Amino acid sequence: EQARDAVLLLLTIRGICCKVNNAAQAVYSLVQIKKRLYYFIQKWDQSNDQYLKEFEALANAVITFGGSFGTEPLMLKMIMTEPGIADCDHGEATAEQRDAALETSKERYLALLFLSNPDGYRYKKLRDDLANQYLMGSDNYPKSLEQAVKLLNNYRSGIPKYRPKGGHTEENVAFV
């Protein structure tokens, strides 16, 4: 009983931190927290580690409230046919192979979602380069959050990692 109360308390705290209304209809609350995750972007003055920390908190809140990632049939079908995952059709896979494919799909989905919204000033060139490489036959997109963070931290674009002090404020904008 105490363990259940502790878990309920932690879920309530996570919901408050992620601005989820526990009094609202459950599916609506899940939609709202997922929406917050999809619209979450790295701020211009935010480090990659802080961006990751907040991203993971939102993703974990989605899972806590019953959501999931990477369960799209197309993703699972593509992953199931990859060597080393299941190397077979979804219908022929064992439960263990399906679980492994689902975990792989979740990792990739979250990595690409994370890569979708870093600061555009610092990382637009990285996203463009990945898209162009894919167009030319090289899929260099990260397969995990760890790889995505490593890519953001180590990619050399010639653009400073942080914008000049002040960022985009009205005081820094001049009109001619």
PDB file of C-alpha atoms in Angstrom:
ATOM      1  CA  GLU A   1       0.000   0.000   0.000  1.00  0.00           C
ATOM      2  CA  GLN A   2       2.793   2.449   0.894  1.00  0.00           C
ATOM      3  CA  ALA A   3       4.712   1.570  -2.277  1.00  0.00           C
ATOM      4  CA  ARG A   4       1.618   2.272  -4.371  1.00  0.00           C
ATOM      5  CA  ASP A   5       1.101   5.609  -2.600  1.00  0.00           C
ATOM      6  CA  ALA A   6       4.748   6.542  -3.242  1.00  0.00           C
ATOM      7  CA  VAL A   7       4.399   5.732  -6.948  1.00  0.00           C
ATOM      8  CA  LEU A   8       1.181   7.751  -7.142  1.00  0.00           C
ATOM      9  CA  LEU A   9       2.932  10.682  -5.453  1.00  0.00           C
ATOM     10  CA  LEU A  10       5.832  10.494  -7.932  1.00  0.00           C
ATOM     11  CA  LEU A  11       3.412  10.369 -10.869  1.00  0.00           C
ATOM     12  CA  THR A  12       1.579  13.388  -9.496  1.00  0.00           C
ATOM     13  CA  ILE A  13       4.844  15.306  -9.080  1.00  0.00           C
ATOM     14  CA  ARG A  14       5.932  14.418 -12.616  1.00  0.00           C
ATOM     15  CA  GLY A  15       2.551  15.548 -13.901  1.00  0.00           C
ATOM     16  CA  ILE A  16       2.863  18.873 -12.100  1.00  0.00           C
ATOM     17  CA  CYS A  17       6.404  19.414 -13.375  1.00  0.00           C
ATOM     18  CA  CYS A  18       5.271  18.726 -16.940  1.00  0.00           C
ATOM     19  CA  LYS A  19       2.084  20.778 -16.508  1.00  0.00           C
ATOM     20  CA  VAL A  20      -0.265  17.820 -16.954  1.00  0.00           C
ATOM     21  CA  ASN A  21      -3.690  18.264 -15.420  1.00  0.00           C
ATOM     22  CA  ASN A  22      -4.474  15.033 -13.583  1.00  0.00           C
ATOM     23  CA  ALA A  23      -8.094  16.191 -13.204  1.00  0.00           C
ATOM     24  CA  ALA A  24      -8.510  16.352 -16.987  1.00  0.00           C
ATOM     25  CA  GLN A  25      -9.698  13.490 -19.137  1.00  0.00           C
ATOM     26  CA  ALA A  26      -6.838  10.937 -19.380  1.00  0.00           C
ATOM     27  CA  VAL A  27      -6.509  10.815 -23.165  1.00  0.00           C
ATOM     28  CA  TYR A  28      -6.671  14.598 -23.383  1.00  0.00           C
ATOM     29  CA  SER A  29      -3.871  14.851 -20.793  1.00  0.00           C
ATOM     30  CA  LEU A  30      -1.759  12.417 -22.800  1.00  0.00           C
ATOM     31  CA  VAL A  31      -2.357  14.391 -25.997  1.00  0.00           C
ATOM     32  CA  GLN A  32      -1.341  17.600 -24.227  1.00  0.00           C
ATOM     33  CA  ILE A  33       1.937  16.182 -22.866  1.00  0.00           C
ATOM     34  CA  LYS A  34       2.789  14.666 -26.260  1.00  0.00           C
ATOM     35  CA  LYS A  35       2.042  18.010 -27.876  1.00  0.00           C
ATOM     36  CA  ARG A  36       4.403  19.723 -25.427  1.00  0.00           C
ATOM     37  CA  LEU A  37       7.132  17.260 -26.387  1.00  0.00           C
ATOM     38  CA  TYR A  38       6.626  17.732 -30.127  1.00  0.00           C
ATOM     39  CA  TYR A  39       6.690  21.526 -29.785  1.00  0.00           C
ATOM     40  CA  PHE A  40       9.622  21.530 -27.376  1.00  0.00           C
ATOM     41  CA  ILE A  41      12.648  23.245 -28.947  1.00  0.00           C
ATOM     42  CA  GLN A  42      16.118  24.007 -27.714  1.00  0.00           C
ATOM     43  CA  LYS A  43      16.416  27.611 -26.618  1.00  0.00           C
ATOM     44  CA  TRP A  44      19.151  29.715 -28.178  1.00  0.00           C
ATOM     45  CA  ASP A  45      21.121  29.890 -24.921  1.00  0.00           C
ATOM     46  CA  GLN A  46      20.463  26.318 -23.769  1.00  0.00           C
ATOM     47  CA  SER A  47      23.248  23.751 -23.621  1.00  0.00           C
ATOM     48  CA  ASN A  48      22.792  20.410 -25.352  1.00  0.00           C
ATOM     49  CA  ASP A  49      22.892  18.638 -21.979  1.00  0.00           C
ATOM     50  CA  GLN A  50      20.098  20.821 -20.603  1.00  0.00           C
ATOM     51  CA  TYR A  51      18.089  20.359 -23.797  1.00  0.00           C
ATOM     52  CA  LEU A  52      18.497  16.579 -23.436  1.00  0.00           C
ATOM     53  CA  LYS A  53      17.515  16.645 -19.764  1.00  0.00           C
ATOM     54  CA  GLU A  54      14.279  18.531 -20.460  1.00  0.00           C
ATOM     55  CA  PHE A  55      13.541  16.433 -23.557  1.00  0.00           C
ATOM     56  CA  GLU A  56      13.936  13.197 -21.571  1.00  0.00           C
ATOM     57  CA  ALA A  57      11.716  14.530 -18.771  1.00  0.00           C
ATOM     58  CA  LEU A  58       8.932  15.225 -21.261  1.00  0.00           C
ATOM     59  CA  ALA A  59       9.402  11.865 -23.025  1.00  0.00           C
ATOM     60  CA  ASN A  60       9.300  10.040 -19.683  1.00  0.00           C
ATOM     61  CA  ALA A  61       6.151  11.937 -18.738  1.00  0.00           C
ATOM     62  CA  VAL A  62       4.503  10.738 -21.949  1.00  0.00           C
ATOM     63  CA  ILE A  63       5.405   7.144 -21.078  1.00  0.00           C
ATOM     64  CA  THR A  64       4.276   7.621 -17.466  1.00  0.00           C
ATOM     65  CA  PHE A  65       0.870   8.775 -18.660  1.00  0.00           C
ATOM     66  CA  GLY A  66       0.434   5.792 -20.989  1.00  0.00           C
ATOM     67  CA  GLY A  67       1.994   7.026 -24.217  1.00  0.00           C
ATOM     68  CA  SER A  68       4.579   5.318 -26.364  1.00  0.00           C
ATOM     69  CA  PHE A  69       7.017   6.035 -29.180  1.00  0.00           C
ATOM     70  CA  GLY A  70       8.060   4.126 -32.263  1.00  0.00           C
ATOM     71  CA  THR A  71       4.992   1.920 -32.462  1.00  0.00           C
ATOM     72  CA  GLU A  72       4.135   2.982 -35.992  1.00  0.00           C
ATOM     73  CA  PRO A  73       3.627  -0.080 -38.215  1.00  0.00           C
ATOM     74  CA  LEU A  74       5.920   1.263 -40.965  1.00  0.00           C
ATOM     75  CA  MET A  75       8.805   1.806 -38.541  1.00  0.00           C
ATOM     76  CA  LEU A  76       8.385  -1.624 -37.004  1.00  0.00           C
ATOM     77  CA  LYS A  77       8.196  -3.285 -40.433  1.00  0.00           C
ATOM     78  CA  MET A  78      11.404  -1.561 -41.559  1.00  0.00           C
ATOM     79  CA  ILE A  79      13.249  -2.461 -38.368  1.00  0.00           C
ATOM     80  CA  MET A  80      12.026  -6.063 -38.337  1.00  0.00           C
ATOM     81  CA  THR A  81      13.671  -6.693 -41.692  1.00  0.00           C
ATOM     82  CA  GLU A  82      17.060  -5.298 -40.635  1.00  0.00           C
ATOM     83  CA  PRO A  83      19.836  -7.804 -40.107  1.00  0.00           C
ATOM     84  CA  GLY A  84      20.591  -8.241 -36.421  1.00  0.00           C
ATOM     85  CA  ILE A  85      17.124  -7.212 -35.255  1.00  0.00           C
ATOM     86  CA  ALA A  86      14.784  -9.909 -36.506  1.00  0.00           C
ATOM     87  CA  ASP A  87      15.633 -10.232 -40.198  1.00  0.00           C
ATOM     88  CA  CYS A  88      12.127 -11.457 -40.902  1.00  0.00           C
ATOM     89  CA  ASP A  89       8.576 -10.288 -41.453  1.00  0.00           C
ATOM     90  CA  HIS A  90       6.669  -9.047 -38.393  1.00  0.00           C
ATOM     91  CA  GLY A  91       4.240 -11.956 -38.594  1.00  0.00           C
ATOM     92  CA  GLU A  92       7.069 -14.516 -38.480  1.00  0.00           C
ATOM     93  CA  ALA A  93       8.914 -12.889 -35.566  1.00  0.00           C
ATOM     94  CA  THR A  94       9.067 -14.325 -32.097  1.00  0.00           C
ATOM     95  CA  ALA A  95       7.814 -12.291 -29.138  1.00  0.00           C
ATOM     96  CA  GLU A  96      11.436 -11.608 -28.202  1.00  0.00           C
ATOM     97  CA  GLN A  97      12.227 -10.329 -31.712  1.00  0.00           C
ATOM     98  CA  ARG A  98       9.132  -8.101 -31.694  1.00  0.00           C
ATOM     99  CA  ASP A  99      10.134  -6.680 -28.293  1.00  0.00           C
ATOM    100  CA  ALA A 100      13.669  -5.984 -29.553  1.00  0.00           C
ATOM    101  CA  ALA A 101      12.267  -4.299 -32.682  1.00  0.00           C
ATOM    102  CA  LEU A 102       9.897  -2.194 -30.582  1.00  0.00           C
ATOM    103  CA  GLU A 103      12.741  -1.046 -28.303  1.00  0.00           C
ATOM    104  CA  THR A 104      14.940  -0.235 -31.317  1.00  0.00           C
ATOM    105  CA  SER A 105      12.082   1.654 -32.941  1.00  0.00           C
ATOM    106  CA  LYS A 106      11.486   3.661 -29.754  1.00  0.00           C
ATOM    107  CA  GLU A 107      15.201   4.573 -29.505  1.00  0.00           C
ATOM    108  CA  ARG A 108      15.336   5.731 -33.122  1.00  0.00           C
ATOM    109  CA  TYR A 109      12.084   7.632 -32.914  1.00  0.00           C
ATOM    110  CA  LEU A 110      13.218   9.557 -29.837  1.00  0.00           C
ATOM    111  CA  ALA A 111      16.645  10.232 -31.361  1.00  0.00           C
ATOM    112  CA  LEU A 112      15.069  11.727 -34.480  1.00  0.00           C
ATOM    113  CA  LEU A 113      12.496  13.677 -32.489  1.00  0.00           C
ATOM    114  CA  PHE A 114      15.342  15.117 -30.394  1.00  0.00           C
ATOM    115  CA  LEU A 115      17.272  15.963 -33.567  1.00  0.00           C
ATOM    116  CA  SER A 116      14.199  17.679 -35.043  1.00  0.00           C
ATOM    117  CA  ASN A 117      14.213  20.588 -32.630  1.00  0.00           C
ATOM    118  CA  PRO A 118      17.668  21.736 -31.566  1.00  0.00           C
ATOM    119  CA  ASP A 119      18.437  25.437 -31.943  1.00  0.00           C
ATOM    120  CA  GLY A 120      18.072  26.252 -35.638  1.00  0.00           C
ATOM    121  CA  TYR A 121      20.859  28.831 -35.582  1.00  0.00           C
ATOM    122  CA  ARG A 122      23.440  26.294 -34.426  1.00  0.00           C
ATOM    123  CA  TYR A 123      22.145  23.106 -36.056  1.00  0.00           C
ATOM    124  CA  LYS A 124      20.275  23.899 -39.277  1.00  0.00           C
ATOM    125  CA  LYS A 125      23.388  23.030 -41.295  1.00  0.00           C
ATOM    126  CA  LEU A 126      23.656  19.669 -39.498  1.00  0.00           C
ATOM    127  CA  ARG A 127      20.050  18.789 -40.358  1.00  0.00           C
ATOM    128  CA  ASP A 128      20.590  19.918 -43.963  1.00  0.00           C
ATOM    129  CA  ASP A 129      23.794  17.863 -44.211  1.00  0.00           C
ATOM    130  CA  LEU A 130      22.054  14.734 -42.880  1.00  0.00           C
ATOM    131  CA  ALA A 131      19.194  15.187 -45.369  1.00  0.00           C
ATOM    132  CA  ASN A 132      21.624  15.678 -48.268  1.00  0.00           C
ATOM    133  CA  GLN A 133      23.713  12.660 -47.240  1.00  0.00           C
ATOM    134  CA  TYR A 134      20.554  10.543 -47.102  1.00  0.00           C
ATOM    135  CA  LEU A 135      19.568  11.808 -50.549  1.00  0.00           C
ATOM    136  CA  MET A 136      22.954  10.577 -51.815  1.00  0.00           C
ATOM    137  CA  GLY A 137      22.510   7.124 -50.261  1.00  0.00           C
ATOM    138  CA  SER A 138      24.133   7.483 -46.817  1.00  0.00           C
ATOM    139  CA  ASP A 139      21.835   7.200 -43.822  1.00  0.00           C
ATOM    140  CA  ASN A 140      23.863   8.939 -41.114  1.00  0.00           C
ATOM    141  CA  TYR A 141      20.926   9.825 -38.891  1.00  0.00           C
ATOM    142  CA  PRO A 142      21.512   8.890 -35.243  1.00  0.00           C
ATOM    143  CA  LYS A 143      20.003   5.641 -34.041  1.00  0.00           C
ATOM    144  CA  SER A 144      19.843   6.565 -30.336  1.00  0.00           C
ATOM    145  CA  LEU A 145      19.580   9.619 -28.114  1.00  0.00           C
ATOM    146  CA  GLU A 146      23.202   9.078 -27.113  1.00  0.00           C
ATOM    147  CA  GLN A 147      24.286   9.289 -30.763  1.00  0.00           C
ATOM    148  CA  ALA A 148      22.090  12.352 -31.329  1.00  0.00           C
ATOM    149  CA  VAL A 149      23.658  14.209 -28.389  1.00  0.00           C
ATOM    150  CA  LYS A 150      27.137  13.190 -29.538  1.00  0.00           C
ATOM    151  CA  LEU A 151      26.322  14.539 -32.989  1.00  0.00           C
ATOM    152  CA  LEU A 152      25.132  17.878 -31.607  1.00  0.00           C
ATOM    153  CA  ASN A 153      28.131  18.187 -29.282  1.00  0.00           C
ATOM    154  CA  ASN A 154      30.784  17.318 -31.861  1.00  0.00           C
ATOM    155  CA  TYR A 155      29.433  18.508 -35.215  1.00  0.00           C
ATOM    156  CA  ARG A 156      31.622  21.233 -36.718  1.00  0.00           C
ATOM    157  CA  SER A 157      29.606  23.693 -38.704  1.00  0.00           C
ATOM    158  CA  GLY A 158      31.741  26.790 -38.265  1.00  0.00           C
ATOM    159  CA  ILE A 159      28.860  28.384 -36.363  1.00  0.00           C
ATOM    160  CA  PRO A 160      29.498  29.312 -32.727  1.00  0.00           C
ATOM    161  CA  LYS A 161      27.911  26.937 -30.197  1.00  0.00           C
ATOM    162  CA  TYR A 162      26.219  29.895 -28.522  1.00  0.00           C
ATOM    163  CA  ARG A 163      24.831  33.074 -30.016  1.00  0.00           C
ATOM    164  CA  PRO A 164      26.314  36.397 -28.997  1.00  0.00           C
ATOM    165  CA  LYS A 165      25.098  37.624 -25.636  1.00  0.00           C
ATOM    166  CA  GLY A 166      21.603  38.999 -25.920  1.00  0.00           C
ATOM    167  CA  GLY A 167      20.351  36.613 -28.590  1.00  0.00           C
ATOM    168  CA  HIS A 168      17.351  37.911 -30.502  1.00  0.00           C
ATOM    169  CA  THR A 169      16.022  40.832 -28.526  1.00  0.00           C
ATOM    170  CA  GLU A 170      14.395  43.894 -29.972  1.00  0.00           C
ATOM    171  CA  GLU A 171      17.336  45.978 -28.773  1.00  0.00           C
ATOM    172  CA  ASN A 172      19.646  43.994 -31.067  1.00  0.00           C
ATOM    173  CA  VAL A 173      17.506  44.514 -34.162  1.00  0.00           C
ATOM    174  CA  ALA A 174      18.035  47.510 -36.415  1.00  0.00           C
ATOM    175  CA  PHE A 175      15.711  48.602 -39.178  1.00  0.00           C
ATOM    176  CA  VAL A 176      16.910  50.556 -42.193  1.00  0.00           C
TER     177      VAL A 176
END
